[in-house]
CSV table of C-alpha atoms in Angstrom, one decimal:
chain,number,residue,atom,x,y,z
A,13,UNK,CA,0.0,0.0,0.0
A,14,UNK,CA,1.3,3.4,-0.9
A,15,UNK,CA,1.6,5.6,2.5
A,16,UNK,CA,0.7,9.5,2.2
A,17,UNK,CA,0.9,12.1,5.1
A,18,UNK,CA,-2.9,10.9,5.8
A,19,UNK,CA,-2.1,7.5,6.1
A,20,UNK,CA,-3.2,6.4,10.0
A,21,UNK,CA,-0.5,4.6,11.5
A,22,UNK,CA,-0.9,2.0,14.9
A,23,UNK,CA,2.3,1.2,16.9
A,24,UNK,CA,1.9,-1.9,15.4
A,25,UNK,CA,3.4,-1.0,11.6
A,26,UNK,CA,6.3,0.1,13.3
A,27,UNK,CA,7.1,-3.1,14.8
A,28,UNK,CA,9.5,-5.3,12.9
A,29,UNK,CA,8.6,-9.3,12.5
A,30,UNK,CA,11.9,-9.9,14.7
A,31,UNK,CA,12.3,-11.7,17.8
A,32,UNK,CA,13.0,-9.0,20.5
A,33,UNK,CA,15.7,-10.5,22.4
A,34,UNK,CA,16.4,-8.7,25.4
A,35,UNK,CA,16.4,-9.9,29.0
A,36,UNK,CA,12.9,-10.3,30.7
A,37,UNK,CA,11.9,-7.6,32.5
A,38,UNK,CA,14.7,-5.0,30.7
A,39,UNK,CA,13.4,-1.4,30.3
A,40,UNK,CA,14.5,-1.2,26.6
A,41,UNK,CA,11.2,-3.0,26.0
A,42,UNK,CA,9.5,-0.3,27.1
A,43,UNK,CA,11.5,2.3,25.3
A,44,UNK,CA,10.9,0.2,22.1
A,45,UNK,CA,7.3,0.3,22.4
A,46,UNK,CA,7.2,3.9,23.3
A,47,UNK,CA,9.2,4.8,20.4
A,48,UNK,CA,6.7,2.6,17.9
A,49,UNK,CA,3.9,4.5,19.7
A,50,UNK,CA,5.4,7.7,19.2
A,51,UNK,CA,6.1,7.2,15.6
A,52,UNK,CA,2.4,6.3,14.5
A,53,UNK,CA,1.4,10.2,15.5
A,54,UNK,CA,4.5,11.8,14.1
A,55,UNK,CA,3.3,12.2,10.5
A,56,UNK,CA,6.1,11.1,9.4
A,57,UNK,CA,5.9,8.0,6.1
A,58,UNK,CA,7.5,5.1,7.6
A,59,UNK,CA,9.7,5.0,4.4
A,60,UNK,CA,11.3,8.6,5.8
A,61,UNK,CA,12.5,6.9,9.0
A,62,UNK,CA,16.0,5.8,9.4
A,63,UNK,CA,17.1,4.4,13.0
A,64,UNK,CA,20.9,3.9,13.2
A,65,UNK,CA,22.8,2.1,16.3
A,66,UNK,CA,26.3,1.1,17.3
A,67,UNK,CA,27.3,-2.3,19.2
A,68,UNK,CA,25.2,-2.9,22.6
A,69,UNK,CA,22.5,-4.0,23.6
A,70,UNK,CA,20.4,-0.8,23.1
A,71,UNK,CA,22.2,-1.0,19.5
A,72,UNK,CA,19.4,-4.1,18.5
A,73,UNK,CA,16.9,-1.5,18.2
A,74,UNK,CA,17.0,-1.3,14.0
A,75,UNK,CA,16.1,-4.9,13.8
A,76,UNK,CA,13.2,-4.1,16.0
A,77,UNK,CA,11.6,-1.3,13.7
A,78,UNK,CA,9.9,-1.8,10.7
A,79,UNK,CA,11.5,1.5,8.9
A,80,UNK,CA,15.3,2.0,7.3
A,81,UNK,CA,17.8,1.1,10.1
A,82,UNK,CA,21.9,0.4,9.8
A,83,UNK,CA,23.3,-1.7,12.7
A,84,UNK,CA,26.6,0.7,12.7
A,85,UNK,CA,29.8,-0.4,14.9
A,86,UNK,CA,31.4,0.6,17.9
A,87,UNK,CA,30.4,4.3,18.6
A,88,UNK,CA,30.0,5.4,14.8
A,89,UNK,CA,26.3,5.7,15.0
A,90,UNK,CA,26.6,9.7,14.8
A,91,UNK,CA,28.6,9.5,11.8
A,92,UNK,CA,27.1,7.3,10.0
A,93,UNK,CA,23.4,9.5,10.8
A,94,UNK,CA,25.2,12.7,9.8
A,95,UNK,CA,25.8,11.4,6.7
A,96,UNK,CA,22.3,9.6,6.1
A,97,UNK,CA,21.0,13.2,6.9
A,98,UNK,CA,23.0,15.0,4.9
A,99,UNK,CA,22.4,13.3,2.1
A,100,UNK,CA,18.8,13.3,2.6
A,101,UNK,CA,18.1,16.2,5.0
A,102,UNK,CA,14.4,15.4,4.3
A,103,UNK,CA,14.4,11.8,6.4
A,104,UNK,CA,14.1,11.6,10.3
A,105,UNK,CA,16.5,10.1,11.6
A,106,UNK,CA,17.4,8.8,15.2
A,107,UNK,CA,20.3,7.1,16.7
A,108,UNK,CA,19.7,4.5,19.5
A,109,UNK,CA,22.6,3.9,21.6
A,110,UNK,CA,23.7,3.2,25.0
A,111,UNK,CA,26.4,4.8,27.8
A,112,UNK,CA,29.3,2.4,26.9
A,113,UNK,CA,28.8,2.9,23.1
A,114,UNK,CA,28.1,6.8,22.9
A,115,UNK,CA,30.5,8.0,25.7
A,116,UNK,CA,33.4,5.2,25.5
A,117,UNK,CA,34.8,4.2,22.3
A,118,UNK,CA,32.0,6.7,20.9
A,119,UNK,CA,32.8,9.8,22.7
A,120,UNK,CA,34.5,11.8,20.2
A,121,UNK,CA,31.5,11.4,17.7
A,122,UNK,CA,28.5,12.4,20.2
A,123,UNK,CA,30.6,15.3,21.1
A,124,UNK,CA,30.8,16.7,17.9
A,125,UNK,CA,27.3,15.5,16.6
A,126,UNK,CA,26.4,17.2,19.5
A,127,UNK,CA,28.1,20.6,18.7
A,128,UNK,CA,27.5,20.3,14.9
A,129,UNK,CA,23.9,20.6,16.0
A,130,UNK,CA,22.4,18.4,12.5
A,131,UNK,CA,18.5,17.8,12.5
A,132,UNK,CA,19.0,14.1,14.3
A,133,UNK,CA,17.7,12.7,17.3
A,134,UNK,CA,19.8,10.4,19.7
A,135,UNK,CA,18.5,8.3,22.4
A,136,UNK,CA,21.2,7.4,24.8
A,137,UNK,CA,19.4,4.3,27.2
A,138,UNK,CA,21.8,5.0,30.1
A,139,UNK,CA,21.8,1.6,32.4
A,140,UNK,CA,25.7,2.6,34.2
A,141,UNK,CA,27.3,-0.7,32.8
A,142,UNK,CA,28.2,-2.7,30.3
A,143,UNK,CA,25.2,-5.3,29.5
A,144,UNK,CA,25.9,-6.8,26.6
A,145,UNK,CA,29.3,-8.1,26.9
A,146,UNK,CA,28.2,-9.2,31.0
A,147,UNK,CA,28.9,-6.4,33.2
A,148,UNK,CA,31.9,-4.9,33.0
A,149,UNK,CA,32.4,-0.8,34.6
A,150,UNK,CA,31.3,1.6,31.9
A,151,UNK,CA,31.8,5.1,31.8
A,152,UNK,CA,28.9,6.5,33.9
A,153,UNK,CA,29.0,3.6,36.4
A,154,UNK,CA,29.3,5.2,39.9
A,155,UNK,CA,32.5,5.7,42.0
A,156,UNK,CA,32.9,2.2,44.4
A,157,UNK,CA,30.7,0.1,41.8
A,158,UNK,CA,31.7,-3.1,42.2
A,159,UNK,CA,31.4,-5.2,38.4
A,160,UNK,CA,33.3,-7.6,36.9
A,161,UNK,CA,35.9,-5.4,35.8
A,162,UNK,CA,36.2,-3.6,39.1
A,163,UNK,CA,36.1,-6.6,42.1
A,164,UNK,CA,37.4,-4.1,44.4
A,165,UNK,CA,35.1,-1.0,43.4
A,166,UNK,CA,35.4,1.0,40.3
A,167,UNK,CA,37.5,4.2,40.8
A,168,UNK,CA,36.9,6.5,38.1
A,169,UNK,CA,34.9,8.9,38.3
A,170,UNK,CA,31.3,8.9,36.0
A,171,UNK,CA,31.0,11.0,32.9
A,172,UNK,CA,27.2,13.1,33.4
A,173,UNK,CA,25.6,12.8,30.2
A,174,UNK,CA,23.8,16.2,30.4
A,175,UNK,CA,26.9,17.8,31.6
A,176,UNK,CA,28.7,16.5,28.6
A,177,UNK,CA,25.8,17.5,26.3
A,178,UNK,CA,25.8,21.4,28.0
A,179,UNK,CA,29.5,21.4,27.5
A,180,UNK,CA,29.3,20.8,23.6
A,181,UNK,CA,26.3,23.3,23.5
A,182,UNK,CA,23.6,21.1,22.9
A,183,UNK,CA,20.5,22.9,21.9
A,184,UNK,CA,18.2,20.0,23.3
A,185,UNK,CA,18.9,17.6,26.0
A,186,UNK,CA,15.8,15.5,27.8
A,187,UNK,CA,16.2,12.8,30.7
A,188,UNK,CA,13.2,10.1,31.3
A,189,UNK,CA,13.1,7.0,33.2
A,190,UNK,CA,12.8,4.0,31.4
A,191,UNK,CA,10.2,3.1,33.3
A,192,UNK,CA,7.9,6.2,32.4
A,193,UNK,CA,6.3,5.7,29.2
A,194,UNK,CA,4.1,8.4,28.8
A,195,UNK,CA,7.0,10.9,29.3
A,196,UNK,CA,9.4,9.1,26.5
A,197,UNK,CA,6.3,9.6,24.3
A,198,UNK,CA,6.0,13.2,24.7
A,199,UNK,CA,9.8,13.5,24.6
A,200,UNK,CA,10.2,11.7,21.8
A,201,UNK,CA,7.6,14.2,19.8
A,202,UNK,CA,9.5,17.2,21.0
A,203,UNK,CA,13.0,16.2,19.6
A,204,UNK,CA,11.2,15.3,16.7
A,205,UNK,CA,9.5,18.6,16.4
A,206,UNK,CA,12.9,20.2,17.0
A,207,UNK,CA,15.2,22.0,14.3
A,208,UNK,CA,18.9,20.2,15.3
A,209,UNK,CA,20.3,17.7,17.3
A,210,UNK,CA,18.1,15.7,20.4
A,211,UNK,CA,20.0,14.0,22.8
A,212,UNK,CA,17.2,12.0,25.1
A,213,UNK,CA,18.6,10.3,28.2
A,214,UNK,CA,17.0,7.4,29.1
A,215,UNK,CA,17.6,6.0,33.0
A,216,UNK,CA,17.3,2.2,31.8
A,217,UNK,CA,17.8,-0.5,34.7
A,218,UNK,CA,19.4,-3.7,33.6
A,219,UNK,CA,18.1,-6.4,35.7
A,220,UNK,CA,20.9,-8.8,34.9
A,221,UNK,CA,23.8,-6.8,36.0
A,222,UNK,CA,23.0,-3.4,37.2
A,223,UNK,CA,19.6,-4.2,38.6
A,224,UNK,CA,18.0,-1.3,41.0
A,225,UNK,CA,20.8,1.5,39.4
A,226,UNK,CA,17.6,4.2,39.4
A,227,UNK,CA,15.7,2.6,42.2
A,228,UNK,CA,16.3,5.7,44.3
A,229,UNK,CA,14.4,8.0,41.8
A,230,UNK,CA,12.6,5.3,39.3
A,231,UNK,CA,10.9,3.0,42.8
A,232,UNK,CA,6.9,3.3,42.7
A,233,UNK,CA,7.2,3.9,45.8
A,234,UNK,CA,9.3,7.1,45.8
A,235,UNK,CA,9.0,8.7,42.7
A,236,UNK,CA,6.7,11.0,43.5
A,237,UNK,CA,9.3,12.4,45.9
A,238,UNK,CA,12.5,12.3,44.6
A,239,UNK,CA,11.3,13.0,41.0
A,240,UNK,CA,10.6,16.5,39.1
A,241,UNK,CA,9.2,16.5,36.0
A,242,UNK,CA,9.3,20.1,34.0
A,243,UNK,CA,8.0,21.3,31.6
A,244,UNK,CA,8.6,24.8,29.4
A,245,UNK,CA,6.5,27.6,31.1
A,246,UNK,CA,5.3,25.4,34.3
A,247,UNK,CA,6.6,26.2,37.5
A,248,UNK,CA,8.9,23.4,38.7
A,249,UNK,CA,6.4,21.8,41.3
A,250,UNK,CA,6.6,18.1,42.6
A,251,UNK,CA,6.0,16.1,45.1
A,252,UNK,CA,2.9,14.0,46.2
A,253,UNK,CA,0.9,16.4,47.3
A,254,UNK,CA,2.3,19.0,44.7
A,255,UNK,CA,3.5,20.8,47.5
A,256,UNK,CA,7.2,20.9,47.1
A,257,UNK,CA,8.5,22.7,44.5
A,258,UNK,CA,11.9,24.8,43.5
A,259,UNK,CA,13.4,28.4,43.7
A,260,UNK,CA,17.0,30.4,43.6
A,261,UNK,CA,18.6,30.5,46.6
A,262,UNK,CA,21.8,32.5,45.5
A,263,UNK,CA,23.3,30.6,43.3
A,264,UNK,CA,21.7,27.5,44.7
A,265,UNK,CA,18.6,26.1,43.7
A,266,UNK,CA,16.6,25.4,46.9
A,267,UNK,CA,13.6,22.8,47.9
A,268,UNK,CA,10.7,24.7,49.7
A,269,UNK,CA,7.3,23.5,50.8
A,270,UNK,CA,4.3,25.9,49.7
A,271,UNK,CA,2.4,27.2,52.3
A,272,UNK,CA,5.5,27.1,54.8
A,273,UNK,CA,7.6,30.1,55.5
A,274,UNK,CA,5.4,32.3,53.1
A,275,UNK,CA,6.3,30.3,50.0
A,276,UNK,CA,3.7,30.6,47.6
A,277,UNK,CA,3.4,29.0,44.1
A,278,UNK,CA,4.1,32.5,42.8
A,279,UNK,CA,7.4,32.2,44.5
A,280,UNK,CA,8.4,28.5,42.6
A,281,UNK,CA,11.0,29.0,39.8
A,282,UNK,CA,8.9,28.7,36.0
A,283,UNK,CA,10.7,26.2,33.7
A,284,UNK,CA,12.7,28.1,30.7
A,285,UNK,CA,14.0,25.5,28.5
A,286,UNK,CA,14.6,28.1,25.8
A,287,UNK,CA,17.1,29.6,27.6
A,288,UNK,CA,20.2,30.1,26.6
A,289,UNK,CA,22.7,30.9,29.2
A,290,UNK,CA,22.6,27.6,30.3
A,291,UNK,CA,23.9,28.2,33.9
A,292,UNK,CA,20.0,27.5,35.0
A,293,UNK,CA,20.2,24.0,33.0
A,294,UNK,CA,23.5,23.4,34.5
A,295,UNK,CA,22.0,23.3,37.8
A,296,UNK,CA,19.1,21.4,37.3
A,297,UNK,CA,21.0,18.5,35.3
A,298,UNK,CA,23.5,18.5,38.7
A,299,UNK,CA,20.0,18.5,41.0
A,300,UNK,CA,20.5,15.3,43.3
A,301,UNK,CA,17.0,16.0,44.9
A,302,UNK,CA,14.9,15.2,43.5
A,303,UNK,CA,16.0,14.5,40.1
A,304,UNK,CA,14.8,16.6,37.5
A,305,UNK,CA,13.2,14.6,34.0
A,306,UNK,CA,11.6,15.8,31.0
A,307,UNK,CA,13.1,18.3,28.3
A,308,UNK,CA,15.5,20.3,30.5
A,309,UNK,CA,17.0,22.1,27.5
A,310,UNK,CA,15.2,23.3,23.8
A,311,UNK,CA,16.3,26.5,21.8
């Protein structure tokens, strides 16, 4: 059947007729459906999407869509999608990678991709180890982690994906929990709808060999406190009861309760993701409490 611009998509043309071979329980399957969700409402012809990967196990994600894909090599993703979009600025086209294969052997490229700021989308499913080859350290596992590589506790210090994206002047960068579908869906729209490069983080637990990384943020049972989710022109409220919410101490961003101490929502700080001094971003990609998700960054 010939597609048009009217053609109505389900989730279900986007789905390859591959086995999807990922551990049980592994939060790239809900990434992968979010994404095939996602693409049925971007008006976009299925024949005008290319999805690119490195090596990892995030990097499968081609096989899995029933659109254009390349399964690239270790970290060259972004150069093989710069060249996909230049020579056909007219396709979408996202790159699926993980933390060992963007910010390892792949560094160089995402930095540049990054500052060359091409009309491409990245999603980075950030999991803080190296799944496919069975646990080793990658390069944003925490300080101590003990893996297979590191018996005795890893001792290098973690890269910050968002920090790395602000320092190459990335004009969008998101973070969502791989456990928050609804929020990967509107994300996913936005760096569509956006003129350069995306980079979406996605907090991805591994339940073979990094199991409970995000629990501290991601748990049912806590995310509703130690979780902020912004949005452009919305003051930065969160909390249970919607009754904590965020404002400038200084140079510090401070927690406050409304209603205590004559905090009123007037008083909590209104998300600018448009912004381009990025010293506000900064801060709220370094906020340990709670963490702050959704597009943090979009001019």
């Amino acid at each position: 059947m010939e597609t048009t611009l009217d053609t109505k998509y389900t989730f279900k043309d986007f789905a390859s007729d591959q086995e999807v071979r990922w551990c049980p329980g592994c939060d790239d399957y809900v990434v992968l459906r979010s994404i095939q969700k996602a693409m049925a409402d971007m008006n976009v012809k299925k024949e005008d999407i290319v999805f690119i990967s490195g090596i990892g196990c995030s990097s499968r994600f081609p096989y899995y869509m029933n659109t254009y894909g390349m399964h690239g090599i270790h970290g060259r993703a972004p150069a093989i999608a710069s060249g996909v979009k230049l020579a056909n600025p007219d396709l979408s086209v996202w790159i699926v990678t993980g933390d060992g294969d963007s910010m390892a052997i792949g560094g160089n490229h995402l930095i540049h991709v990054l500052r060359r700021n091409i009309n491409l989308n990245i999603i980075l499913l950030n999991n803080e180890i190296y799944g496919l080859t069975k646990g080793q350290f990658s390069p944003t596992s925490v300080l101590g982690q003990k893996t297979k590589s590191s018996p005795y506790g890893n001792t290098q210090p973690p890269f910050s994906p968002g920090e790395l994206a602000l320092g190459s002047n990335a004009r969008f960068y998101a973070r969502i929990p791989g456990n928050n579908p609804k929020g990967q869906i509107e994300i996913f729209h936005e760096a569509q709808q956006f003129n350069g490069t995306s980079l979406i983080e996605v907090l991805q637990n591994c339940v073979i060999f990094n199991d409970g990384c995000f629990d501290h943020v991601t748990d049912k049972t806590v995310k509703d406190e130690k979780q902020i989710y912004v949005e452009h022109g919305k003051p930065m409220i969160f909390g249970k009861d919607r009754d904590k919410g965020l404002v400038l101490n200084g140079l510090k961003l401070e927690v406050v309760t409304i209603g205590e101490n004559g905090i009123a929502e007037d008083n909590i700080l209104v998300h600018d993701a448009k912004q381009e001094d990025k010293t506000l971003h900064q801060m709220l990609v370094n906020l340990a409490y709670p963490l702050v998700t959704g597009v943090i960054r979009s001019f």
